[in-house]
C-alpha cells in the first residue's frame, strides 16, 4: 500500500491511494485534481510497478519534480518529496499490517470474488517471446493446432457474432464462444475502457458452470501495459502465498491469457481467459494465437455495434456523418484486381456525403473473381448502414457458396433475418473465371448489365433475374451464363447513372447510355471517359440526386 | 404531389394512390399502412389502386411491401391493381410480380378476394 500525501496548501493532509495507477492533473477525470493554471490537464502519472512505484511526467508544461530534481520517469522511495507546479506531496508506504486492513474492503472490482493481499499478476511469457510452441495439454485444442481448424473456429465465431447489434448480447456471445473454444478455461472476462477514465475495467464475467474458481485480480498497471504493447500475454498470479495461507484463504492459482481487442489503432477492450489449473500449462502458444484472432474479430464486432448505435442516434438528429463516409469508403475495395488480359474500372460518386450504392471486387479462388454492384433503396445514413451490412453479407455468402444464384439467395436470407426497416437492395453478383472468361451472373432486381461486343453491338442481359434482396425471405434466385470474348466489355451501373437528370428534367436513359458506350470504343478506359463526358454534358448544372456507380470489365482484344 | 384515399367495401379496404410516391411522401403513407394492417382492425384485404400513381421510387416500394407483409402476418392479403407506366416498370425491374398479387383493376381484385 502506498499513498501520495499533500504537504501544503489547501489540500494539505489529503491522502491519495496509489494501489492503482494514479493520474495527476487539472482535468476533472484525474485521480488527483489540481486546479491551477500552472498544472497541465494531464500532468503526471504514478504507477505501481514491479518492486515499487514510479512517477511519470506526462509532457506537462511546468514539469514534475522529485526531491527538487525535474524528472520524466523516476522510481519513488518512501519519504520522497514530489512537486507538481505549486503543489507539494510526500510519497508514503505502509507496513504489511496496514495493508491487510485496507485490502479487505479495497479496490477489488470483481463482484463476489475474494481479494488476496499482495496478489499481483506477473507476465510469464508474451506472444513473441515464446516462439517455441508447447504441445497442447488439457485444452483439447490439439486438433485446433492446424491453421485450417483455427480458421474454422474463427469463422464460427464471426458467424455467431455477425448478426448481433445489442452490446450486452454481443458480450455474452463473445465470452460464451471463448469458453467453448478453450475447453481448459474456467472463466472468461471482458474488459472495456471505463467511460470516464478510459481505464480497462471488467465489464462482464462468464464462468463455466459448476466451476468455483475466482478470478485473481489484475492490477490496472497490467492492462495499461497491454494497451501500450498491443500484444497478447500470458500471466500467472505471484502471491504472498504465505500471507494468504496464514489467514486461511485459498491460494490464488491458475494461468491466464490476455488479448487486446484491436481494431485499427484503437484498443476496444481486453479478453481475459483464465484456467484454474497450475500443474499443466492450460494454454499453449496456439491458444494464444487463436485468442488473438478472436479478440480482433470481437473488436470489429464491438466497433460495428457501437457504430450502429451511434448511427441510430445520428439518424434521429438528422445529421450526416463524416464518420459514416469514412466507414463507407472502407467497405469499398481499396484497389482493383490486376489480371493479365483484363481491365477493370470502378467509379463511385455518392450524391450526398454517404450513399446507398456499393460495389466490390474480390478473389474467390485462383482464376476466379467475385464482382458485385448494388443499390440500397432510400438515401442517407440508414441506406449507408444497410449498404455496409449487405456488402459484407454478399462477400461472406460468396465465400460460402459457389453459385451466384446461391450467393444471392443466402445474402437475401441474411438480410431478411435481421431486416427491421422497409429498405431493400438491388444487386448483381457475378463470378468471373479469369482464364476462360466465363461469367455466371445473378441479378437481384437490378438494372440489366450491358455487354459491349467487339463487333460494335450491345447486349442487354435480361436473364438470370430475380427479386431484389431483403424483401421476401423465401425468394428464389436465378443465374445466367455468359462469356466475354476478346474485345468485349461488361458494363454494370446503378440507376443513378440511368436517371441522371438534365436541367430540363430529362433522364439519361438506356438509349443514351448505350449510344455512349458504343461511341466510347472497345477500351474500357476510353469507354468510361466518353460516358463521363456524355453524362456531364447531359446533366449540365443540374444537381446530382442519386448515387452513381459504374463498373467496367473489359477483355483485351487479341 | 402525393395523396391517398381509403374507402371500405365489406372487410376489404381500397387504398387509392395519386401522384408521386417517393422518399418525400412515403412517411405519410406508412402511417396509413400501419393503421390498415393493425391486428385489431377487421380488414382482411387491402386493394392498392395504383392506376393514378404517376411515379414510384424504391422508398415507396418499401412501404408497399411492408403493407403486403403486414397483411400476410395477420392472415389477410394485399393486392395491387392498375399498375401502369413507371410504377409498372419498377415492379418489373424488381421482379415483384413473382411474390405479389398484381391485378388489372380494383373490381377484379375485389372479386378475387371474395370468399368462394
XYZ file of C-alpha atoms in Angstrom:
674
model
C 0.000 0.000 0.000
C 1.249 3.416 -0.844
C -0.042 6.960 -0.686
C 0.524 10.345 -2.119
C 0.114 12.790 0.774
C -0.381 16.522 0.170
C 2.006 18.528 2.341
C 0.975 22.130 1.761
C -1.782 24.468 0.571
C -5.441 23.819 0.882
C -5.009 20.115 0.063
C -2.610 19.677 2.980
C -3.020 16.317 4.724
C -5.053 14.715 1.948
C -4.064 11.152 1.135
C -4.428 9.592 -2.311
C -4.133 5.840 -2.692
C -1.514 4.634 -5.128
C -2.554 0.989 -5.293
C -3.651 1.573 -8.848
C -2.133 3.961 -11.382
C -2.956 7.479 -10.316
C -3.340 10.364 -12.717
C -2.490 13.890 -11.631
C -3.644 16.981 -13.472
C -6.040 19.849 -13.937
C -8.651 17.804 -15.880
C -11.641 16.608 -13.860
C -11.024 12.969 -14.820
C -7.725 12.807 -12.900
C -7.491 10.980 -9.623
C -5.712 13.933 -8.102
C -7.274 17.080 -9.480
C -5.058 20.146 -9.065
C -6.962 23.251 -10.049
C -4.258 25.673 -11.072
C -3.219 27.085 -14.443
C 0.375 26.010 -13.842
C -0.803 22.395 -13.872
C -1.288 20.672 -17.211
C -4.588 18.991 -17.907
C -2.885 15.636 -17.696
C 0.252 16.382 -15.773
C 1.715 13.188 -14.358
C 1.036 9.586 -13.536
C 2.169 7.441 -10.643
C 2.029 3.692 -11.287
C 2.664 0.721 -9.070
C 5.151 -1.416 -10.912
C 7.188 -4.470 -10.151
C 9.033 -3.725 -6.949
C 7.744 -0.216 -6.302
C 6.116 2.948 -7.557
C 7.184 5.103 -10.496
C 6.182 8.661 -11.298
C 5.931 9.674 -14.961
C 5.754 13.227 -16.186
C 3.151 13.317 -18.978
C 4.796 16.072 -21.016
C 3.491 18.694 -18.633
C 4.248 22.338 -19.356
C 5.863 23.047 -15.992
C 7.356 19.702 -15.110
C 7.364 17.173 -12.310
C 9.985 17.351 -9.522
C 11.162 14.661 -7.131
C 13.293 15.981 -4.265
C 13.768 19.228 -6.255
C 15.049 17.470 -9.353
C 12.980 17.656 -12.528
C 12.144 14.116 -13.694
C 10.484 12.394 -16.607
C 10.419 8.983 -15.049
C 11.505 8.334 -11.505
C 11.209 5.439 -9.145
C 9.932 6.619 -5.765
C 11.356 5.882 -2.357
C 9.355 6.281 0.887
C 9.508 9.886 2.074
C 10.319 11.360 -1.357
C 9.021 14.863 -1.930
C 7.130 15.264 -5.197
C 6.141 18.640 -6.628
C 3.753 19.463 -9.491
C 3.730 23.241 -10.121
C 2.917 24.876 -6.786
C 1.687 21.673 -5.124
C 3.910 19.530 -2.921
C 3.340 15.926 -1.893
C 5.105 13.203 0.017
C 5.280 9.578 -1.084
C 4.454 7.209 1.785
C 4.282 3.461 2.132
C 2.813 1.428 4.942
C 3.572 -1.760 6.744
C 2.119 -5.084 5.773
C -0.269 -4.969 8.796
C -1.875 -1.870 7.426
C -2.007 -3.399 4.012
C -4.263 -6.242 5.031
C -6.786 -3.997 6.628
C -7.184 -1.825 3.586
C -7.249 -4.620 1.091
C -10.198 -6.262 2.770
C -12.509 -3.501 1.693
C -10.263 -2.323 -1.035
C -10.365 -1.647 -4.700
C -11.480 -5.033 -5.849
C -13.672 -4.736 -8.863
C -14.992 -8.244 -9.291
C -18.263 -8.958 -7.661
C -18.305 -11.888 -5.259
C -14.670 -12.574 -5.743
C -12.126 -12.924 -2.999
C -9.266 -10.494 -2.910
C -5.937 -11.623 -1.679
C -3.397 -9.400 -0.161
C -0.431 -8.725 -2.327
C -1.793 -10.700 -5.210
C -0.380 -9.492 -8.426
C -0.346 -10.744 -11.924
C 3.006 -11.322 -13.451
C 3.676 -11.582 -17.112
C 5.090 -15.025 -17.573
C 5.505 -15.104 -21.263
C 4.492 -12.931 -24.091
C 3.441 -13.917 -27.546
C 6.558 -13.047 -29.401
C 8.958 -14.046 -26.643
C 7.530 -17.512 -26.620
C 8.489 -18.616 -30.065
C 8.659 -22.324 -29.454
C 5.207 -23.704 -29.095
C 4.417 -26.184 -26.391
C 2.330 -29.224 -27.081
C -1.305 -28.836 -26.092
C -2.351 -30.367 -22.822
C -5.696 -30.004 -21.198
C -7.299 -27.622 -23.628
C -8.460 -30.229 -26.085
C -7.282 -27.839 -28.694
C -4.740 -30.229 -30.114
C -6.918 -30.655 -33.143
C -7.081 -26.922 -33.475
C -3.394 -26.619 -33.896
C -3.515 -26.681 -37.623
C -4.359 -23.445 -39.350
C -7.450 -24.730 -41.093
C -9.115 -25.685 -37.865
C -8.230 -22.391 -36.317
C -9.778 -20.562 -39.190
C -12.878 -22.642 -38.743
C -13.129 -21.688 -35.098
C -12.663 -18.076 -36.069
C -15.205 -18.317 -38.809
C -17.760 -19.898 -36.498
C -17.114 -17.051 -34.137
C -17.647 -14.452 -36.844
C -20.883 -16.145 -37.801
C -22.146 -16.200 -34.244
C -21.481 -12.537 -33.632
C -22.230 -11.119 -37.060
C -25.934 -10.583 -36.534
C -25.769 -9.169 -33.008
C -26.443 -5.489 -32.709
C -27.001 -5.031 -28.991
C -23.884 -4.734 -26.824
C -24.956 -6.948 -23.921
C -25.876 -9.773 -26.267
C -22.571 -9.400 -28.009
C -20.590 -9.546 -24.745
C -22.349 -12.780 -23.840
C -21.703 -14.337 -27.213
C -18.052 -13.411 -27.211
C -17.465 -14.890 -23.766
C -19.565 -17.992 -24.387
C -17.659 -18.631 -27.558
C -14.326 -18.195 -25.834
C -15.268 -20.750 -23.173
C -16.438 -23.032 -25.938
C -13.193 -22.893 -27.804
C -10.839 -23.033 -24.836
C -12.143 -26.051 -23.017
C -9.423 -25.764 -20.377
C -10.611 -22.302 -19.376
C -12.742 -21.733 -16.303
C -13.545 -18.071 -16.690
C -13.685 -15.592 -19.493
C -13.742 -11.894 -18.677
C -14.362 -8.985 -20.995
C -12.576 -5.753 -20.058
C -13.747 -2.496 -21.560
C -12.467 1.017 -21.067
C -14.460 2.930 -18.491
C -16.370 5.809 -19.982
C -14.779 8.486 -17.797
C -11.177 7.453 -17.163
C -10.602 5.175 -20.147
C -9.100 2.557 -17.842
C -9.783 -1.088 -18.602
C -12.461 -2.398 -16.267
C -14.065 -5.829 -16.072
C -17.472 -5.399 -17.670
C -18.665 -8.973 -17.978
C -17.577 -12.249 -16.483
C -18.680 -15.662 -17.610
C -17.684 -18.764 -15.666
C -18.032 -22.346 -16.729
C -20.995 -23.784 -14.894
C -20.014 -25.681 -11.789
C -16.580 -24.155 -11.705
C -15.791 -22.415 -8.467
C -12.610 -20.635 -9.385
C -12.431 -16.988 -8.545
C -10.587 -14.831 -10.995
C -7.472 -13.352 -9.490
C -7.429 -9.611 -9.674
C -5.446 -7.986 -12.425
C -3.761 -4.725 -11.409
C -4.545 -1.741 -13.567
C -0.919 -1.331 -14.496
C -1.016 -4.702 -16.187
C -3.696 -3.607 -18.608
C -2.106 -0.233 -19.062
C 0.867 -2.195 -20.294
C -1.263 -4.392 -22.541
C -2.847 -1.353 -24.128
C 0.557 0.142 -24.782
C 2.148 -3.066 -26.080
C -0.803 -4.286 -28.151
C 0.053 -7.902 -27.955
C -1.378 -10.917 -26.221
C 0.143 -12.078 -22.928
C 0.083 -14.984 -20.580
C 0.072 -14.280 -16.863
C 0.001 -16.128 -13.575
C -0.507 -14.832 -10.070
C 2.533 -14.084 -7.963
C 1.367 -14.062 -4.466
C 2.388 -13.566 -0.942
C 1.295 -17.132 -0.614
C 2.353 -17.442 2.954
C 0.330 -14.375 3.853
C -2.715 -15.871 2.240
C -2.150 -19.250 3.825
C -1.693 -17.756 7.258
C -5.104 -16.182 7.010
C -6.599 -19.457 5.808
C -7.554 -18.070 2.426
C -7.385 -20.061 -0.721
C -4.146 -19.572 -2.574
C -4.721 -17.939 -5.884
C -3.670 -20.228 -8.653
C -4.067 -20.619 -12.328
C -2.924 -19.117 -15.534
C -4.484 -16.512 -17.779
C -4.370 -15.354 -21.351
C -4.994 -11.702 -22.104
C -5.542 -10.419 -25.604
C -6.112 -6.794 -26.534
C -9.130 -6.245 -28.789
C -7.565 -4.156 -31.507
C -9.329 -2.517 -34.356
C -7.167 -0.198 -36.342
C -5.280 1.910 -33.835
C -7.832 1.647 -31.088
C -7.849 -0.817 -28.224
C -11.525 -1.625 -27.788
C -11.057 -3.848 -24.782
C -9.239 -6.863 -23.422
C -10.247 -10.508 -23.443
C -9.080 -12.369 -20.393
C -9.295 -16.147 -20.292
C -8.427 -17.912 -17.084
C -7.791 -21.503 -16.119
C -7.580 -22.819 -12.571
C -5.001 -25.447 -13.274
C -1.441 -24.911 -12.180
C 0.033 -28.295 -12.877
C -0.062 -28.398 -16.649
C 0.176 -25.394 -18.866
C -3.505 -24.914 -19.606
C -2.853 -22.796 -22.649
C -0.421 -23.181 -25.495
C 1.098 -20.776 -27.918
C -1.523 -21.925 -30.433
C -4.227 -20.936 -27.973
C -2.705 -17.514 -27.543
C -2.629 -17.068 -31.326
C -6.227 -18.138 -31.586
C -7.315 -15.822 -28.790
C -5.511 -13.005 -30.563
C -7.591 -13.721 -33.658
C -10.809 -13.957 -31.701
C -10.056 -10.706 -29.903
C -9.515 -8.971 -33.241
C -12.840 -10.236 -34.542
C -14.553 -9.281 -31.312
C -13.109 -5.793 -31.622
C -14.585 -5.443 -35.091
C -17.974 -6.656 -33.927
C -17.833 -4.317 -30.980
C -16.969 -1.467 -33.260
C -19.888 -2.383 -35.515
C -22.257 -2.402 -32.587
C -21.001 0.977 -31.463
C -21.202 2.302 -34.983
C -24.739 1.034 -35.274
C -25.814 2.653 -32.026
C -24.024 5.810 -32.912
C -25.667 5.920 -36.290
C -29.137 5.398 -34.886
C -28.507 8.371 -32.654
C -27.258 10.449 -35.515
C -30.177 9.437 -37.677
C -32.558 10.813 -35.099
C -30.646 14.045 -35.147
C -30.866 14.063 -38.933
C -27.162 14.618 -39.207
C -24.975 13.265 -41.897
C -21.788 11.878 -40.502
C -18.329 12.254 -41.755
C -17.642 9.109 -39.795
C -20.035 7.190 -41.991
C -18.238 8.495 -45.047
C -15.010 7.042 -43.780
C -16.579 3.775 -42.769
C -18.349 3.566 -46.060
C -15.199 4.123 -48.025
C -13.613 1.345 -46.065
C -16.241 -1.060 -47.378
C -15.395 -0.329 -50.977
C -12.358 -2.065 -52.434
C -9.169 -0.088 -51.951
C -7.716 -1.402 -55.176
C -8.915 -3.248 -58.248
C -7.725 -6.695 -59.273
C -4.838 -6.883 -61.683
C -5.336 -9.724 -64.141
C -3.484 -10.384 -67.363
C -5.722 -9.714 -70.343
C -8.461 -7.987 -68.344
C -9.032 -4.370 -67.415
C -11.231 -3.172 -64.554
C -12.573 0.281 -63.856
C -14.841 1.245 -60.981
C -16.296 4.674 -60.286
C -18.404 5.668 -57.324
C -19.998 9.067 -56.867
C -22.343 9.460 -53.893
C -24.946 12.176 -54.273
C -24.711 13.136 -50.605
C -21.956 12.622 -48.093
C -22.914 8.987 -47.716
C -24.683 6.818 -50.219
C -26.564 3.601 -50.691
C -24.610 2.312 -53.684
C -21.881 -0.231 -53.284
C -19.570 -2.398 -55.305
C -16.942 -4.968 -54.574
C -14.398 -6.996 -56.497
C -12.709 -9.791 -54.666
C -10.863 -13.007 -55.264
C -12.887 -16.215 -54.880
C -10.284 -18.737 -55.908
C -7.365 -18.909 -58.244
C -8.587 -17.602 -61.598
C -11.946 -16.654 -60.141
C -13.183 -13.201 -59.181
C -16.409 -12.193 -57.480
C -17.859 -8.882 -58.603
C -20.893 -7.207 -57.156
C -22.673 -3.924 -57.579
C -25.747 -2.828 -55.699
C -28.052 -0.091 -54.639
C -29.840 0.218 -51.317
C -33.293 1.754 -51.526
C -33.526 5.046 -49.700
C -30.807 7.556 -49.048
C -28.568 8.963 -46.373
C -27.373 7.303 -43.216
C -29.864 4.472 -42.966
C -29.126 3.424 -46.533
C -25.391 3.709 -45.920
C -25.615 1.465 -42.888
C -27.558 -1.143 -44.759
C -25.088 -0.882 -47.595
C -22.255 -1.680 -45.217
C -24.076 -4.758 -43.987
C -25.082 -6.029 -47.385
C -21.607 -5.520 -48.748
C -20.144 -7.835 -46.141
C -23.108 -10.230 -46.350
C -22.604 -10.750 -50.060
C -18.882 -11.138 -49.598
C -19.401 -13.710 -46.861
C -22.113 -15.505 -48.839
C -19.888 -15.604 -51.924
C -17.166 -17.380 -49.982
C -19.633 -19.972 -48.725
C -21.466 -20.659 -51.953
C -20.059 -21.469 -55.377
C -23.019 -20.381 -57.461
C -24.026 -16.717 -57.755
C -27.720 -17.634 -57.510
C -26.990 -19.334 -54.177
C -24.890 -16.372 -53.070
C -27.795 -14.003 -53.658
C -30.182 -16.479 -52.034
C -28.005 -16.604 -48.916
C -27.455 -12.857 -48.802
C -31.223 -12.440 -49.058
C -31.786 -14.807 -46.132
C -29.167 -12.993 -44.051
C -30.749 -9.642 -44.767
C -34.360 -10.773 -44.232
C -33.477 -12.307 -40.892
C -32.492 -9.031 -39.354
C -34.335 -6.561 -41.508
C -36.122 -4.019 -39.385
C -36.930 -1.372 -41.967
C -38.627 -1.150 -45.332
C -35.267 -0.805 -47.034
C -34.154 -3.360 -49.579
C -31.305 -3.847 -52.005
C -30.948 -4.434 -55.715
C -27.726 -6.103 -56.729
C -25.861 -8.005 -59.360
C -23.396 -10.617 -58.272
C -21.230 -12.493 -60.732
C -18.321 -14.878 -60.724
C -15.791 -14.332 -63.473
C -13.326 -17.013 -64.496
C -10.256 -15.034 -65.474
C -8.858 -17.834 -67.658
C -11.896 -18.947 -69.643
C -13.651 -15.559 -69.304
C -16.880 -17.354 -68.471
C -19.267 -15.397 -66.325
C -22.039 -16.717 -64.122
C -24.295 -13.862 -63.137
C -27.306 -13.414 -60.898
C -29.381 -10.256 -60.959
C -31.472 -9.397 -57.909
C -33.841 -6.723 -59.161
C -31.015 -4.608 -60.530
C -30.672 -2.864 -63.890
C -29.671 -5.349 -66.582
C -25.937 -5.474 -67.273
C -24.743 -4.419 -70.698
C -22.080 -6.117 -72.777
C -20.399 -4.092 -75.456
C -19.410 -6.693 -78.009
C -16.254 -6.187 -80.058
C -18.482 -6.283 -83.108
C -19.888 -2.925 -82.015
C -23.273 -4.040 -80.784
C -24.689 -4.045 -77.278
C -26.315 -6.961 -75.457
C -28.684 -6.078 -72.683
C -28.540 -9.075 -70.327
C -32.120 -9.611 -69.170
C -31.634 -13.186 -67.966
C -30.683 -14.538 -64.558
C -33.004 -12.021 -62.956
C -34.818 -12.422 -59.668
C -36.386 -10.369 -56.874
C -34.466 -7.664 -55.053
C -32.701 -8.697 -51.819
C -34.285 -8.171 -48.437
C -37.934 -8.271 -49.482
C -39.052 -11.891 -49.333
C -37.166 -14.427 -47.317
C -38.318 -17.347 -49.428
C -37.416 -15.755 -52.736
C -35.677 -17.980 -55.292
C -32.690 -16.740 -57.273
C -31.570 -17.467 -60.794
C -28.369 -17.113 -62.754
C -27.239 -16.955 -66.341
C -24.001 -17.959 -68.077
C -22.187 -15.509 -70.318
C -18.785 -15.219 -71.886
C -16.532 -12.277 -72.558
C -14.981 -12.658 -75.981
C -11.797 -10.753 -76.903
C -12.572 -7.041 -77.103
C -15.852 -7.313 -75.154
C -16.628 -5.055 -72.189
C -19.118 -5.767 -69.443
C -20.751 -2.611 -68.041
C -22.574 -2.596 -64.704
C -24.147 0.530 -63.292
C -26.684 1.751 -60.763
C -29.827 3.680 -61.593
C -28.174 6.949 -60.610
C -26.445 6.779 -63.997
C -29.621 5.976 -65.893
C -31.650 8.570 -64.010
C -29.085 11.361 -64.145
C -31.380 14.255 -64.924
C -30.722 17.235 -67.152
C -31.678 20.804 -66.338
C -34.796 20.274 -68.457
C -35.765 17.286 -66.321
C -34.831 14.651 -68.895
C -33.286 11.399 -67.703
C -30.149 9.985 -69.293
C -31.885 6.661 -70.006
C -30.877 3.411 -71.628
C -30.693 4.748 -75.161
C -28.188 7.471 -74.347
C -26.259 5.088 -72.129
C -25.980 2.502 -74.875
C -25.115 5.053 -77.533
C -22.396 6.462 -75.298
C -20.921 3.041 -74.584
C -20.881 2.222 -78.292
C -19.249 5.524 -79.152
C -16.637 5.077 -76.449
C -14.897 2.202 -78.169
C -13.577 -1.147 -77.037
C -11.038 0.055 -74.470
C -12.632 0.311 -71.022
C -10.724 3.479 -70.183
C -11.937 5.284 -73.269
C -15.410 3.906 -72.768
C -15.611 5.325 -69.252
C -14.092 8.626 -70.319
C -16.650 9.036 -73.100
C -19.519 8.038 -70.791
C -18.442 10.577 -68.182
C -18.247 13.297 -70.812
C -21.693 12.447 -72.168
C -23.116 12.311 -68.648
C -21.768 15.681 -67.590
C -22.917 17.260 -70.855
C -26.385 15.815 -70.281
C -26.653 16.842 -66.646
C -25.178 20.328 -67.109
C -25.681 22.355 -63.949
C -28.487 20.174 -62.561
C -27.759 18.790 -59.096
C -26.980 15.106 -58.596
C -29.861 13.376 -56.785
C -28.751 9.806 -56.664
C -25.533 7.901 -56.199
C -23.830 6.813 -59.393
C -21.704 3.698 -59.573
C -20.123 2.194 -62.622
C -18.033 -0.934 -63.090
C -16.486 -1.844 -66.407
C -14.686 -5.099 -67.004
C -13.064 -5.365 -70.407
C -11.267 -8.241 -72.068
C -8.368 -7.263 -74.263
C -8.737 -7.784 -77.965
C -6.301 -10.390 -79.200
C -47.637 15.923 -55.044
C -48.869 12.798 -53.383
C -52.164 11.922 -51.743
C -54.126 8.795 -50.926
C -57.765 7.898 -50.276
C -59.025 4.915 -48.307
C -62.513 3.501 -48.732
C -64.074 0.379 -47.256
C -66.037 -2.308 -49.009
C -67.061 -5.031 -46.586
C -63.943 -6.471 -44.996
C -61.842 -5.079 -47.828
C -60.244 -1.644 -47.961
C -59.316 0.127 -51.149
C -56.254 2.327 -50.843
C -56.024 4.623 -53.848
C -52.709 6.380 -54.522
C -52.297 9.580 -56.515
C -49.221 11.415 -57.778
C -45.632 10.676 -56.743
C -44.904 8.141 -54.018
C -41.252 8.701 -53.183
C -38.861 9.315 -50.298
C -40.577 12.621 -49.553
C -44.115 11.266 -49.391
C -43.592 7.701 -48.182
C -43.789 8.599 -44.470
C -47.365 9.834 -44.840
C -48.421 6.570 -46.443
C -46.516 4.498 -43.909
C -48.784 5.658 -41.093
C -51.846 4.614 -43.093
C -50.267 1.255 -43.893
C -49.696 0.654 -40.195
C -53.290 1.642 -39.391
C -54.831 -0.597 -42.071
C -52.763 -3.604 -41.115
C -53.195 -3.370 -37.350
C -54.386 -6.653 -35.981
C -57.375 -5.117 -34.214
C -58.985 -3.859 -37.421
C -61.287 -6.299 -39.193
C -59.820 -5.561 -42.610
C -58.946 -8.818 -44.336
C -57.907 -7.447 -47.706
C -56.303 -4.225 -48.839
C -56.514 -3.431 -52.530
C -53.984 -0.825 -53.549
C -55.297 1.140 -56.507
C -52.224 2.333 -58.367
C -53.911 3.470 -61.565
C -53.461 7.144 -60.708
C -49.942 6.752 -59.354
C -47.514 8.583 -61.581
C -44.166 7.893 -60.005
C -42.959 5.266 -57.562
C -39.442 5.133 -56.151
C -37.699 2.485 -54.104
C -38.703 4.017 -50.773
C -42.320 3.860 -51.925
C -41.857 0.250 -52.939
C -40.551 -0.452 -49.446
C -43.762 0.875 -47.889
C -45.967 -1.135 -50.251
C -44.020 -4.301 -49.488
C -44.400 -3.646 -45.780
C -48.192 -3.435 -46.313
C -48.097 -6.767 -48.119
C -46.089 -8.390 -45.338
C -48.123 -6.931 -42.509
C -51.365 -8.116 -44.064
C -49.912 -11.569 -44.579
C -48.798 -11.682 -40.946
C -52.387 -11.165 -39.808
C -53.584 -13.781 -42.326
C -55.013 -11.154 -44.620
C -53.857 -10.126 -48.040
C -52.844 -7.134 -50.095
C -53.418 -6.865 -53.841
C -52.010 -4.330 -56.259
C -54.258 -3.103 -59.027
C -53.900 -0.921 -62.102
C -50.126 -0.623 -62.459
C -49.118 1.496 -65.397
C -46.080 3.243 -66.805
C -43.172 3.900 -64.413
C -44.634 2.100 -61.357
C -45.219 -0.962 -63.559
C -41.637 -0.733 -64.778
C -40.102 -0.614 -61.303
C -42.258 -3.579 -60.218
C -40.968 -5.443 -63.249
C -37.367 -4.499 -62.627
C -37.502 -5.594 -59.009
C -39.241 -8.819 -60.108
C -42.020 -8.168 -57.629
C -44.661 -9.844 -59.778
C -43.299 -13.176 -58.574
C -44.277 -12.576 -54.995
C -47.098 -10.039 -55.139
C -50.640 -10.334 -56.444
C -50.987 -7.963 -59.350
C -54.377 -7.471 -60.931
C -55.635 -5.247 -63.707
C -58.414 -3.395 -61.900
C -59.792 -2.798 -58.430
C -63.004 -4.652 -59.322
C -61.041 -7.670 -60.378
C -59.094 -7.530 -57.126
C -62.277 -7.365 -55.088
C -63.789 -10.279 -56.986
C -60.636 -12.250 -56.347
C -60.655 -11.501 -52.649
C -64.283 -12.586 -52.180
C -64.672 -15.949 -50.430
C -65.522 -18.557 -52.984
